Amino acid sequence: MYKTVMLAHGAGGKQTSELIDQIFKVHFSNPDLTADDAAVLPIESGKIAFTTDGFIVSPYEFPGGNIGKLSICGTVNDLSCMGAKPLYLSCAFVIEEGFPMEKLEQIAEAMEKTAKEAGVKIVAGDTKVTGKGQVDNIFITTTGIGRILAGANPSGKLARQGDAVIVTGDIGRHGCAILLARDEFGIDANITSDCAPLWDTVKQMFNTTKNIHVIRDATRGGVGTVLYEIAGQSGVGIRLDAEKIPVAGEVSGICGMLGLEPLYLACEGRLVVFVPKEEALSVIETLHGCPYSKNAAIIGEVTSDMPGKVIMKTAIGSQTLLPQPGGELLPRIC
Amino acid sequence: MYKTVMLAHGAGGKQTSELIDQIFKVHFSNPDLTADDAAVLPIESGKIAFTTDGFIVSPYEFPGGNIGKLSICGTVNDLSCMGAKPLYLSCAFVIEEGFPMEKLEQIAEAMEKTAKEAGVKIVAGDTKVTGKGQVDNIFITTTGIGRILAGANPSGKLARQGDAVIVTGDIGRHGCAILLARDEFGIDANITSDCAPLWDTVKQMFNTTKNIHVIRDATRGGVGTVLYEIAGQSGVGIRLDAEKIPVAGEVSGICGMLGLEPLYLACEGRLVVFVPKEEALSVIETLHGCPYSKNAAIIGEVTSDMPGKVIMKTAIGSQTLLPQPGGELLPRIC
């Protein structure tokens, strides 16, 4: 096998077939994986969820994962947020000429492992190779199909006065991990990304109650951006209790040093969930029993005043308006 | 509106929403287009086809199309080759900081127009922005879901002795157009890409006969590469008649000047079709009535000798083995 990816691996001929056989078929093998132009899949009538995401994270390896794991988690989580069981994924690679074959294999391994954990099959793919300097290492676009659970209908438009606002774990880990992995600050800290596939977590929540108004994964822009989006889509206000927001000590420390707000740092394994207040405690109990949400907490509530705004009650009891997100905190986070 | 795409347009916050509202929602508008993490789509039970392709063509505009048109055609055609009516598409953009907003709008316009022609809805998307020099202008990954027609079951494995080999039009246009658009040769010729959405063409063929063994679009690697793949998958030989292969005069001229074989130049609007010999004439008649296949021709037949090989009968009557495709003729063709 070649030691690096070459232009010929993206040409659609003999070398492309070899790359597919030696790496992708080995790791993505399942009866539905196609060798033709498209996968042929049986489907039952009902509602499906369909989502796509391009992953361009830099660096492509980071504490807690790599671009392969991230690409599966991102799409699995987007489906999960719609109450949809992930069924099938496709993945399209754009790879820079000279990319180490060994690294590509590690990425494929991480995809295999994460897809297995999420119970989803990779059934279709595409590989393109650019010349040196025309893409930065490797980009992956994953697209997913999921089956929406009967009775599940979460949407950013459904937040209602009286809902409790839950986050499923401590926030800002992914953003912080990427920031430090770029090595621009010379800070040494032991922070791993929270990157994780959350279908099982969502399934457990729906087993607890079907009455879930909103589920969103707090990726680009972090929890703060997601809350502003939901406040806008639903036409409600959101009041957070700063003291209740779970942030790991190391993340909090880094944020202090660099003047960052953890609410705007990306997560890749955290959900923001809105449920009626009376359901909140049983949902939290369920979340505490799941592997990726042991620190789940109720961090606020939905109000009818200040529609479209997010207010934060600080530790000393004052209320401040959370600044509206905008601009680019950190590019290529996912 | 900003004149160029900025990093903030990919950050998932306010500017991302504006970009989506001002460009993508304007051009991709339909009731199924999602504002949530995934589109929710009704589906009937049966077989679906699912395919993905990354498009990295350079230059991103060329005579006969641009990367937007190409990205829709590529995915529509991959579904069509499975006998599947294209239903839904997703598109994920990776854009270089500083990319002209006007060009992005032209790309979205081309996508809108082509999707409309193919009768397919764009329902989900993603936008990422990299810093300058981290991606070359713009890459698009499109993924499609189609419904497989009852009775349709074309596959690269189904070529049989006695099948006629059809191409649906003159070959090598896309590869030639891209080659010239790169302006490396200083050749002035009036060649446009064949880039076209072919669902209607495929539908008309299936209306003519359900007895279609293989349909493949001859993209990367051209007709020659596709024929070698089919010969290998089906374990048959293929004998071509060089004189029957339709090649436009300009393409043939350029190929002569540059020492290229049109059989290995990419097409983006041409199908290779295998049908039993007795069905071939009625399929050709149907193809001649469709807008993108007026030059469709029977170019060869399937033989039981020389399995896995493609033989060409030349104009002077001799038989030569078509060289096995490999290496990289022209990178970033699609």
XYZ file of C-alpha atoms in Angstrom:
668
model
C 0.000 0.000 0.000
C 1.105 3.579 -0.647
C 2.345 5.506 2.403
C 0.564 8.690 1.438
C -2.591 9.569 -0.460
C -1.832 10.468 -4.080
C -3.827 12.315 -6.735
C -4.458 8.973 -8.444
C -6.398 7.788 -5.375
C -9.039 10.347 -6.262
C -9.161 9.680 -9.993
C -11.915 7.079 -9.899
C -9.730 4.339 -11.436
C -7.569 1.474 -10.184
C -5.937 3.309 -7.267
C -9.303 4.641 -6.051
C -10.629 1.065 -5.973
C -7.545 -0.056 -4.047
C -7.974 2.709 -1.470
C -11.628 1.799 -1.032
C -10.820 -1.904 -0.716
C -7.878 -1.500 1.637
C -9.226 1.142 3.994
C -12.894 1.972 3.639
C -14.287 -1.503 2.948
C -12.219 -2.931 5.802
C -13.628 -0.479 8.327
C -17.096 0.302 6.999
C -18.014 -3.248 5.961
C -21.714 -4.096 6.231
C -24.217 -5.748 3.883
C -25.687 -2.410 2.775
C -22.361 -0.753 1.816
C -22.587 -0.088 -1.902
C -20.112 -0.774 -4.707
C -22.448 0.918 -7.206
C -23.315 4.591 -7.625
C -25.716 4.525 -4.679
C -26.681 2.271 -1.802
C -30.033 0.489 -2.129
C -31.825 0.479 1.208
C -35.123 -0.929 2.411
C -37.252 1.653 4.187
C -40.582 1.545 5.983
C -43.152 4.237 5.514
C -43.156 6.993 8.091
C -41.111 10.080 8.772
C -37.386 10.202 8.240
C -34.864 12.826 9.297
C -32.166 13.818 6.780
C -29.150 15.936 7.685
C -25.702 16.849 6.366
C -22.581 18.413 7.879
C -19.158 19.259 6.544
C -16.267 18.734 8.957
C -13.142 20.818 8.520
C -11.772 20.794 12.080
C -8.174 21.936 12.534
C -6.158 20.161 13.831
C -7.745 16.967 12.532
C -6.593 15.113 15.655
C -7.259 16.491 19.128
C -7.477 15.186 22.706
C -10.655 13.125 22.846
C -11.034 12.377 19.141
C -10.236 13.092 15.531
C -12.126 14.377 12.480
C -13.475 10.854 11.824
C -15.066 10.419 15.235
C -16.323 14.009 15.099
C -17.936 13.530 11.678
C -19.941 10.516 12.843
C -20.919 12.130 16.161
C -22.013 15.350 14.476
C -24.421 13.658 12.106
C -25.648 11.070 14.619
C -26.359 13.913 17.056
C -28.175 16.049 14.491
C -30.490 13.110 13.766
C -30.896 12.392 17.476
C -31.925 16.012 18.092
C -34.922 15.389 15.810
C -35.897 12.313 17.824
C -34.659 10.142 14.964
C -32.860 6.824 15.367
C -29.781 7.030 13.084
C -29.986 4.329 10.394
C -27.655 5.107 7.511
C -24.706 7.418 6.898
C -22.767 8.451 3.835
C -19.329 10.034 3.996
C -17.490 12.070 1.389
C -13.756 12.661 1.834
C -11.682 15.442 0.328
C -8.033 14.652 1.002
C -4.869 16.636 0.307
C -2.228 14.916 -1.822
C 0.478 13.582 0.490
C -1.831 12.951 3.467
C -0.408 10.010 5.462
C -2.235 6.753 4.715
C -1.699 5.703 8.331
C -3.639 8.746 9.537
C -6.435 8.052 7.068
C -6.676 4.558 8.463
C -6.879 5.903 12.031
C -9.665 8.239 10.951
C -11.556 5.361 9.307
C -11.079 3.260 12.465
C -12.535 6.024 14.625
C -15.510 6.298 12.242
C -16.065 2.541 12.396
C -15.967 2.479 16.179
C -18.257 5.481 16.618
C -20.761 4.271 14.015
C -20.881 0.901 15.764
C -21.533 2.550 19.112
C -24.336 4.640 17.600
C -25.833 1.616 15.832
C -25.637 3.300 12.420
C -24.352 1.846 9.126
C -22.042 3.680 6.721
C -23.500 2.691 3.350
C -22.136 5.102 0.727
C -19.041 7.203 0.238
C -16.918 9.274 -2.076
C -13.205 10.080 -2.194
C -11.669 13.114 -3.867
C -8.026 14.148 -3.728
C -6.732 17.676 -4.346
C -3.209 18.817 -5.109
C -0.997 20.006 -2.264
C -2.156 23.264 -0.740
C -5.683 23.083 -2.209
C -7.293 21.698 0.916
C -5.917 21.628 4.467
C -5.229 17.920 5.163
C -8.680 16.329 5.141
C -12.335 17.363 5.126
C -15.221 14.930 5.618
C -18.898 15.523 4.871
C -21.275 13.068 6.520
C -24.966 12.834 5.735
C -27.457 10.774 7.667
C -30.898 9.255 7.455
C -32.813 8.421 10.624
C -36.251 7.155 11.509
C -38.237 9.534 13.691
C -39.608 7.834 16.813
C -43.364 7.634 16.997
C -44.617 10.545 19.099
C -41.324 12.452 18.956
C -41.531 15.951 17.568
C -38.835 18.144 19.124
C -38.248 21.473 17.384
C -36.554 24.783 18.072
C -39.992 26.378 17.697
C -41.592 24.519 20.616
C -40.031 26.154 23.693
C -42.861 27.292 26.014
C -43.105 29.423 29.129
C -42.516 27.162 32.111
C -40.081 24.844 30.333
C -36.949 23.899 32.196
C -33.675 24.352 30.279
C -31.306 21.416 30.671
C -27.728 20.879 29.489
C -26.597 17.288 29.429
C -23.062 17.890 30.733
C -20.289 20.377 31.386
C -19.932 22.826 28.549
C -17.178 24.225 26.338
C -14.865 21.200 26.325
C -14.618 20.757 22.555
C -13.916 24.422 21.858
C -11.341 24.525 24.613
C -9.645 21.302 23.484
C -9.318 22.572 19.906
C -8.043 25.954 21.083
C -5.275 24.303 23.091
C -4.520 21.704 20.407
C -3.631 24.567 18.062
C -0.766 25.304 20.379
C -0.970 29.028 19.792
C -1.204 29.918 23.454
C 1.450 27.664 24.944
C -0.968 26.638 27.684
C -0.616 23.156 29.082
C -3.916 21.762 30.365
C -5.568 18.395 30.442
C -8.793 19.070 28.573
C -10.367 16.492 26.266
C -13.176 17.130 23.795
C -16.651 16.011 24.864
C -17.183 14.590 21.332
C -19.634 11.660 21.702
C -22.530 9.994 19.876
C -25.740 10.769 21.753
C -28.469 8.631 20.193
C -28.684 6.335 23.185
C -28.956 9.347 25.510
C -31.833 10.758 23.456
C -33.561 7.365 23.282
C -33.400 7.073 27.075
C -34.934 10.544 27.427
C -37.819 9.608 25.123
C -38.296 6.391 27.094
C -38.721 8.640 30.142
C -41.157 11.080 28.519
C -42.425 11.856 25.030
C -43.086 15.391 26.230
C -39.755 16.888 25.105
C -40.140 20.280 23.424
C -36.648 21.037 22.122
C -33.400 19.082 21.734
C -30.400 20.779 20.160
C -26.722 19.936 20.149
C -24.616 22.894 21.191
C -21.889 22.753 18.547
C -20.613 25.844 16.696
C -21.330 28.912 18.799
C -21.901 26.831 21.933
C -24.847 26.755 24.314
C -25.292 30.545 24.197
C -25.823 30.609 20.437
C -28.240 27.678 20.550
C -30.269 29.343 23.303
C -30.528 32.565 21.288
C -31.684 30.574 18.256
C -34.364 28.775 20.243
C -35.500 32.028 21.924
C -35.875 33.535 18.451
C -37.565 30.555 16.819
C -40.039 30.100 19.691
C -40.554 33.794 20.494
C -39.805 33.318 24.199
C -37.293 34.601 26.738
C -34.795 32.397 28.531
C -33.471 33.034 32.055
C -30.265 31.197 33.019
C -28.869 30.707 36.481
C -25.098 31.214 36.094
C -24.281 29.135 39.166
C -26.080 26.076 37.771
C -24.163 25.916 34.471
C -21.724 22.996 34.667
C -18.203 23.945 33.571
C -15.143 21.809 34.282
C -12.526 23.507 36.454
C -9.859 23.347 33.723
C -12.214 24.835 31.119
C -13.238 27.559 33.500
C -9.562 28.292 34.223
C -8.619 28.557 30.549
C -11.631 30.761 29.860
C -10.561 33.038 32.699
C -7.028 33.318 31.355
C -8.114 34.020 27.790
C -11.194 36.098 28.526
C -13.615 33.619 26.959
C -17.190 32.808 27.974
C -17.773 29.016 28.163
C -21.357 29.562 26.954
C -19.942 30.435 23.528
C -17.450 27.598 23.275
C -18.448 24.654 21.098
C -19.500 21.313 22.549
C -19.688 18.136 20.448
C -21.339 15.840 22.959
C -23.767 18.075 24.816
C -27.455 18.641 24.259
C -29.652 21.538 25.251
C -33.058 20.138 26.178
C -36.322 21.955 26.931
C -39.004 20.020 28.814
C -42.000 21.134 30.880
C -40.798 21.893 34.414
C -42.755 18.950 35.863
C -40.840 16.480 33.652
C -37.399 17.979 34.337
C -36.348 15.978 37.387
C -37.152 12.597 35.871
C -35.287 13.569 32.683
C -32.270 14.635 34.757
C -32.389 11.330 36.625
C -32.380 9.456 33.306
C -29.508 11.585 32.007
C -27.419 10.917 35.114
C -27.688 7.210 34.292
C -26.283 7.665 30.758
C -22.510 7.607 30.123
C -22.215 11.037 28.484
C -24.536 13.037 30.725
C -23.470 12.368 34.291
C -23.216 16.116 34.910
C -26.570 17.024 33.347
C -28.181 19.993 35.076
C -31.173 22.294 34.921
C -29.615 25.650 34.087
C -32.610 27.882 33.569
C -36.209 28.326 32.513
C -38.330 29.762 29.736
C -40.103 33.050 30.454
C -42.704 35.029 28.609
C -40.962 38.376 29.143
C -38.089 39.574 26.935
C -38.951 37.350 23.974
C -35.904 36.546 21.853
C -33.488 37.360 24.675
C -31.362 35.300 27.049
C -30.914 36.736 30.562
C -28.411 35.429 33.084
C -28.780 35.624 36.845
C -25.255 35.964 38.205
C -23.796 34.503 41.382
C -24.344 37.779 43.225
C -28.004 37.878 42.209
C -27.915 40.549 39.501
C -29.434 39.908 36.085
C -27.519 40.600 32.879
C -28.410 40.232 29.243
C -26.278 37.535 27.653
C -24.647 39.212 24.638
C -26.092 38.144 21.293
C -23.655 35.806 19.578
C -21.996 36.875 16.364
C -18.677 37.004 14.621
C -16.145 34.245 14.658
C -14.848 33.129 18.019
C -12.720 30.312 16.682
C -12.792 29.105 13.066
C -12.710 25.435 12.018
C -13.951 24.105 15.336
C -15.825 21.240 13.644
C -24.997 42.191 2.370
C -21.266 41.510 2.578
C -19.401 41.435 -0.760
C -17.322 38.412 0.184
C -17.764 35.391 2.403
C -16.137 35.910 5.802
C -15.107 33.497 8.544
C -18.097 34.662 10.584
C -20.444 33.293 7.892
C -19.308 29.828 8.922
C -19.448 30.320 12.677
C -23.028 29.169 13.144
C -24.190 32.510 14.583
C -25.860 35.650 13.290
C -23.892 35.964 10.050
C -24.457 32.301 9.198
C -28.201 32.843 9.579
C -28.017 35.920 7.353
C -26.132 34.031 4.650
C -28.688 31.222 4.769
C -31.596 33.676 4.666
C -30.184 35.875 1.906
C -28.813 33.244 -0.449
C -29.741 29.659 0.310
C -33.342 30.162 1.462
C -34.015 32.432 -1.505
C -32.857 29.831 -4.014
C -33.618 26.526 -2.314
C -37.017 27.494 -0.885
C -39.499 24.640 -0.584
C -41.800 23.425 2.194
C -39.410 20.628 3.216
C -36.298 22.833 3.576
C -35.316 22.610 7.235
C -34.403 25.325 9.729
C -33.662 22.680 12.372
C -30.787 20.208 12.606
C -32.366 17.894 10.034
C -35.173 17.889 7.491
C -38.243 15.844 8.398
C -39.524 14.004 5.337
C -42.448 11.701 4.693
C -41.412 8.469 3.021
C -43.311 5.465 1.698
C -42.089 1.957 2.297
C -40.023 0.416 -0.467
C -36.459 0.684 -1.664
C -34.545 3.937 -1.636
C -31.221 4.802 -3.216
C -28.756 6.904 -1.161
C -25.620 8.463 -2.629
C -23.045 11.144 -1.854
C -20.429 13.009 -3.885
C -17.916 15.708 -3.098
C -17.359 18.297 -5.825
C -14.008 20.086 -5.963
C -13.882 21.005 -9.651
C -11.265 23.565 -10.678
C -12.055 26.080 -12.064
C -15.417 26.316 -10.332
C -16.916 27.954 -13.422
C -16.481 26.439 -16.881
C -18.200 26.593 -20.276
C -21.503 24.788 -19.833
C -21.850 25.104 -16.065
C -20.352 25.736 -12.668
C -19.713 23.719 -9.519
C -23.328 24.280 -8.405
C -24.903 22.803 -11.536
C -22.327 20.005 -11.506
C -23.041 19.103 -7.873
C -26.757 18.684 -8.520
C -26.258 16.796 -11.790
C -23.708 14.433 -10.244
C -26.000 13.326 -7.448
C -29.165 13.283 -9.559
C -27.342 11.110 -12.104
C -25.972 8.702 -9.490
C -29.525 8.138 -8.233
C -30.839 7.838 -11.779
C -28.244 5.149 -12.552
C -29.867 3.011 -9.848
C -33.276 3.458 -11.469
C -34.216 5.821 -8.644
C -36.342 8.941 -9.008
C -34.429 11.714 -7.179
C -36.533 13.040 -4.278
C -34.379 14.943 -1.797
C -30.901 16.467 -1.770
C -28.683 17.915 0.913
C -25.725 20.166 0.181
C -22.744 21.015 2.335
C -20.556 23.953 1.365
C -16.961 24.572 2.358
C -16.041 28.082 1.270
C -12.735 29.967 1.388
C -12.730 33.259 3.270
C -12.956 36.077 0.728
C -14.973 34.119 -1.851
C -17.144 36.613 -3.779
C -20.740 36.627 -2.536
C -21.901 37.317 -6.110
C -20.296 34.065 -7.280
C -21.871 32.147 -4.406
C -25.232 33.485 -5.479
C -24.622 32.386 -9.085
C -23.732 28.919 -7.830
C -26.919 28.760 -5.733
C -28.943 29.945 -8.753
C -27.489 27.166 -10.903
C -28.319 24.634 -8.181
C -31.887 25.920 -7.959
C -32.396 25.733 -11.714
C -30.895 22.256 -12.073
C -32.768 20.852 -9.063
C -36.014 22.217 -10.522
C -35.319 20.590 -13.869
C -34.592 17.261 -12.177
C -37.700 17.543 -9.992
C -35.691 17.180 -6.777
C -35.919 19.264 -3.589
C -32.922 20.604 -1.657
C -34.005 20.065 1.948
C -30.921 20.318 4.160
C -27.563 22.050 4.063
C -24.464 23.125 5.917
C -22.014 25.991 5.480
C -18.432 26.033 6.681
C -15.850 28.709 5.986
C -12.078 28.218 6.146
C -9.336 30.797 6.342
C -7.646 31.951 3.147
C -5.542 29.249 1.526
C -7.141 26.358 3.471
C -9.528 25.375 0.699
C -9.412 26.331 -2.979
C -12.428 28.658 -3.473
C -15.427 26.402 -2.860
C -16.202 22.696 -2.447
C -19.750 21.289 -2.360
C -20.838 17.847 -1.186
C -24.310 16.800 -2.293
C -26.127 13.750 -1.017
C -29.347 12.388 -2.451
C -32.250 10.119 -1.647
C -34.288 8.600 -4.462
C -37.118 6.125 -4.775
C -36.244 3.078 -6.859
C -38.789 2.438 -9.632
C -40.749 -0.775 -9.298
C -39.056 -3.412 -11.450
C -35.844 -1.427 -11.881
C -32.685 -3.183 -10.750
C -29.739 -1.996 -12.843
C -26.302 -2.933 -11.454
C -22.695 -3.092 -12.618
C -22.859 -6.825 -11.931
C -25.620 -7.565 -14.448
C -23.881 -7.231 -17.835
C -24.507 -10.432 -19.833
C -23.169 -11.903 -23.052
C -25.268 -10.563 -25.902
C -25.924 -7.175 -24.268
C -25.548 -4.120 -26.473
C -23.383 -1.326 -25.040
C -24.902 2.120 -25.508
C -23.544 5.596 -24.755
C -26.159 8.317 -24.562
C -24.162 11.014 -26.365
C -20.788 12.206 -27.581
C -18.090 11.575 -25.022
C -15.288 13.494 -23.305
C -16.851 16.968 -23.352
C -16.626 17.697 -19.627
C -12.993 16.635 -19.334
C -12.079 18.618 -22.408
C -13.964 21.735 -21.262
C -12.219 21.685 -17.859
C -8.838 21.104 -19.472
C -9.263 24.140 -21.689
C -10.819 26.262 -18.934
C -7.601 25.848 -16.938
C -5.937 27.828 -19.670
C -2.691 25.906 -19.357
C -2.496 25.013 -23.013
C -3.422 28.290 -24.661
C -5.808 26.452 -26.961
C -8.898 28.299 -28.115
C -11.812 25.959 -28.842
C -15.542 26.128 -28.444
C -16.202 23.126 -26.215
C -18.878 23.154 -23.520
C -19.301 20.592 -20.770
C -22.040 17.983 -21.261
C -23.059 18.474 -17.600
C -26.816 17.704 -17.414
C -29.386 16.113 -15.080
C -30.444 12.775 -16.565
C -33.373 11.536 -14.503
C -35.884 12.207 -17.247
C -33.674 10.335 -19.743
C -33.509 7.305 -17.439
C -37.254 7.431 -16.780
C -37.943 7.409 -20.525
C -35.665 4.385 -20.955
C -37.515 2.487 -18.220
C -40.819 3.452 -19.831
C -39.463 1.761 -22.962
C -38.241 -1.410 -21.241
C -37.687 -2.603 -17.687
C -35.060 -4.969 -19.075
C -32.042 -2.674 -18.516
C -29.030 -4.497 -17.069
C -26.571 -1.693 -16.317
C -26.717 2.107 -16.195
C -23.622 4.050 -15.191
C -22.657 7.673 -15.594
C -19.232 8.023 -17.131
C -17.731 10.696 -14.863
C -14.174 10.471 -13.458
C -12.117 8.225 -15.696
C -14.611 8.472 -18.559
C -16.367 5.737 -20.521
C -13.229 3.559 -20.639
C -12.928 3.363 -16.860
C -16.631 2.626 -16.412
C -16.482 -0.164 -19.000
C -13.512 -1.772 -17.232
C -15.382 -1.595 -13.918
C -18.469 -3.239 -15.386
C -16.384 -5.923 -17.162
C -14.760 -6.691 -13.807
C -17.948 -6.624 -11.725
C -19.877 -8.800 -14.197
C -16.990 -11.078 -15.218
C -17.558 -10.474 -18.931
C -15.611 -9.105 -21.878
C -16.613 -5.988 -23.797
C -15.906 -5.417 -27.502
C -16.169 -1.813 -28.739
C -16.418 -0.624 -32.299
C -14.162 2.467 -32.465
C -16.022 3.910 -35.441
C -19.338 3.929 -33.579
C -18.146 5.930 -30.567
C -19.600 9.446 -30.837
C -16.974 12.156 -30.302
C -17.530 15.804 -31.235
C -15.109 17.122 -33.858
C -13.654 19.750 -31.496
C -13.089 17.179 -28.736
C -11.500 14.801 -31.171
C -9.237 17.616 -32.440
C -8.083 18.617 -28.952
C -7.464 14.975 -28.061
C -5.337 14.571 -31.181
C -3.278 17.672 -30.335
C -2.692 16.653 -26.723
C -2.387 12.899 -27.221
C -5.491 12.094 -25.159
C -8.009 9.281 -25.629
C -11.623 10.555 -25.429
C -12.641 7.253 -23.802
C -10.754 8.345 -20.673
C -12.052 11.908 -20.525
C -14.807 12.611 -18.003
C -18.407 13.152 -19.018
C -20.991 14.679 -16.685
C -24.115 14.126 -18.754
C -23.531 10.783 -20.448
C -24.679 7.326 -19.445
C -23.301 3.938 -20.375
C -26.233 1.554 -20.724
C -26.259 -2.228 -21.186
C -29.444 -3.802 -22.546
C -30.137 -7.120 -24.256
C -29.399 -6.723 -27.971
C -33.084 -7.134 -28.923
C -34.046 -4.102 -26.792
C -31.245 -1.860 -28.036
C -32.909 -0.239 -31.033
C -36.040 0.801 -29.155
C -33.891 2.223 -26.330
C -31.837 4.181 -28.882
C -35.045 5.513 -30.437
C -36.227 6.670 -27.003
C -32.854 8.277 -26.279
C -32.894 10.177 -29.567
C -36.159 11.773 -28.422
C -34.620 13.077 -25.151
C -32.835 16.461 -25.019
C -29.459 15.206 -23.715
C -29.102 12.040 -25.775
C -29.673 13.006 -29.396
C -26.343 11.392 -30.338
C -26.908 8.157 -28.411
C -25.289 5.188 -30.147
C -24.641 1.482 -29.799
C -20.870 1.318 -29.441
C -20.229 -2.339 -28.706
C -21.367 -5.612 -27.219
C -20.720 -7.943 -24.322
C -18.764 -11.111 -25.066
C -18.008 -14.190 -23.033
C -14.333 -14.299 -24.080
C -11.651 -12.172 -22.377
C -13.610 -11.635 -19.139
C -12.613 -8.426 -17.381
C -11.149 -6.916 -20.571
C -12.271 -4.257 -23.027
C -11.290 -4.834 -26.677
C -11.615 -2.208 -29.393
C -12.137 -2.933 -33.065
C -10.349 -0.121 -34.909
C -11.397 1.592 -38.110
C -9.050 -0.589 -40.147
C -10.516 -3.767 -38.675
C -7.766 -4.747 -36.225
C -8.578 -5.505 -32.578
C -6.638 -3.884 -29.729
C -6.893 -4.212 -25.985
C -8.038 -0.918 -24.477
C -5.435 -0.050 -21.840
C -6.592 -0.538 -18.266
C -7.269 2.852 -16.704
C -5.102 4.048 -13.852
C -3.194 7.021 -12.555
C -4.469 10.549 -12.724
C -5.309 11.958 -16.118
C -6.601 15.269 -14.839
C -7.206 16.060 -11.162
C -10.244 17.967 -9.836
C -12.423 17.271 -12.840
C -15.577 17.130 -10.695
